[in-house]
XYZ file of C-alpha atoms in Angstrom:
69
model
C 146.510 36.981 208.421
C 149.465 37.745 209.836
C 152.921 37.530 207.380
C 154.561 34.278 208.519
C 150.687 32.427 208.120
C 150.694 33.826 204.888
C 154.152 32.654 203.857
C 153.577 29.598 205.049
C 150.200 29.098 203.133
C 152.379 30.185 199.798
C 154.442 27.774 200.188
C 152.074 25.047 200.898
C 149.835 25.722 197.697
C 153.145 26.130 195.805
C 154.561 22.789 196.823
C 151.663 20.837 195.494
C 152.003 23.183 191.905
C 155.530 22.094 192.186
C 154.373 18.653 192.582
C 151.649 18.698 189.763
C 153.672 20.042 187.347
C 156.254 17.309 187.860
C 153.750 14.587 187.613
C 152.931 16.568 184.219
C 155.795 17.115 182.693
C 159.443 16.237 182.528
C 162.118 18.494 184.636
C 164.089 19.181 181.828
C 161.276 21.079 180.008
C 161.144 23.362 182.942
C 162.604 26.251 183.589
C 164.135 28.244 187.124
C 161.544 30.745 187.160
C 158.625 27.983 187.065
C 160.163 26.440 190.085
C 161.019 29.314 192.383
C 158.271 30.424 194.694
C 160.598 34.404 195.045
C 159.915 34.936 191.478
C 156.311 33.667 192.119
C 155.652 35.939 195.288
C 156.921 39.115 193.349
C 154.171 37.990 190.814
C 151.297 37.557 192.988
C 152.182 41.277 194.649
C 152.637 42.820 191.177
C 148.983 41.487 190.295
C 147.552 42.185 193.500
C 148.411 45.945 193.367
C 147.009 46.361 189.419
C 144.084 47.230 188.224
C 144.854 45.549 184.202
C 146.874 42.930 183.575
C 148.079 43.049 179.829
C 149.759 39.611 178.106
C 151.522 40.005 174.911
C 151.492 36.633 173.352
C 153.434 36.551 169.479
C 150.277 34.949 167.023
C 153.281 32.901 165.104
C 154.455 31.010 168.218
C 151.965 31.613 171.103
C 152.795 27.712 172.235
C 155.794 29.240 172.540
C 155.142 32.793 174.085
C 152.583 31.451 176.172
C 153.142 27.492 177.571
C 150.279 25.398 179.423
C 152.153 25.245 182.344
């Protein structure tokens, strides 16, 4: 796939997560970094390139360390 496809398909499938999350829950309860597919796309390469993914989540306040969206 060549770059510009792939872009393209990012931003497609991140359009309609933009668009389900709205429908889900109010803008104000959202923050930059959920909305900006650069943040995102830094993300996906990080995971892409590691073998373990490691999530420290706080036990007191994991609603709060770790939100459904």
């Amino acid at each position: 796939m060549s770059k510009m496809a792939m872009e393209a398909n990012e931003a497609k499938y991140f359009r309609q997560y933009v668009e389900k999350i709205f429908d889900d829950h109010e803008e104000s309860m959202l923050s930059f970094f959920e909305l900006n597919l650069e943040t995102w796309r830094q993300l996906w390469r990080v995971i892409e390139k590691s073998d373990i993914l490691l999530f420290v989540v706080d036990a007191r306040y994991t609603s709060d360390m770790f939100p459904p969206s």
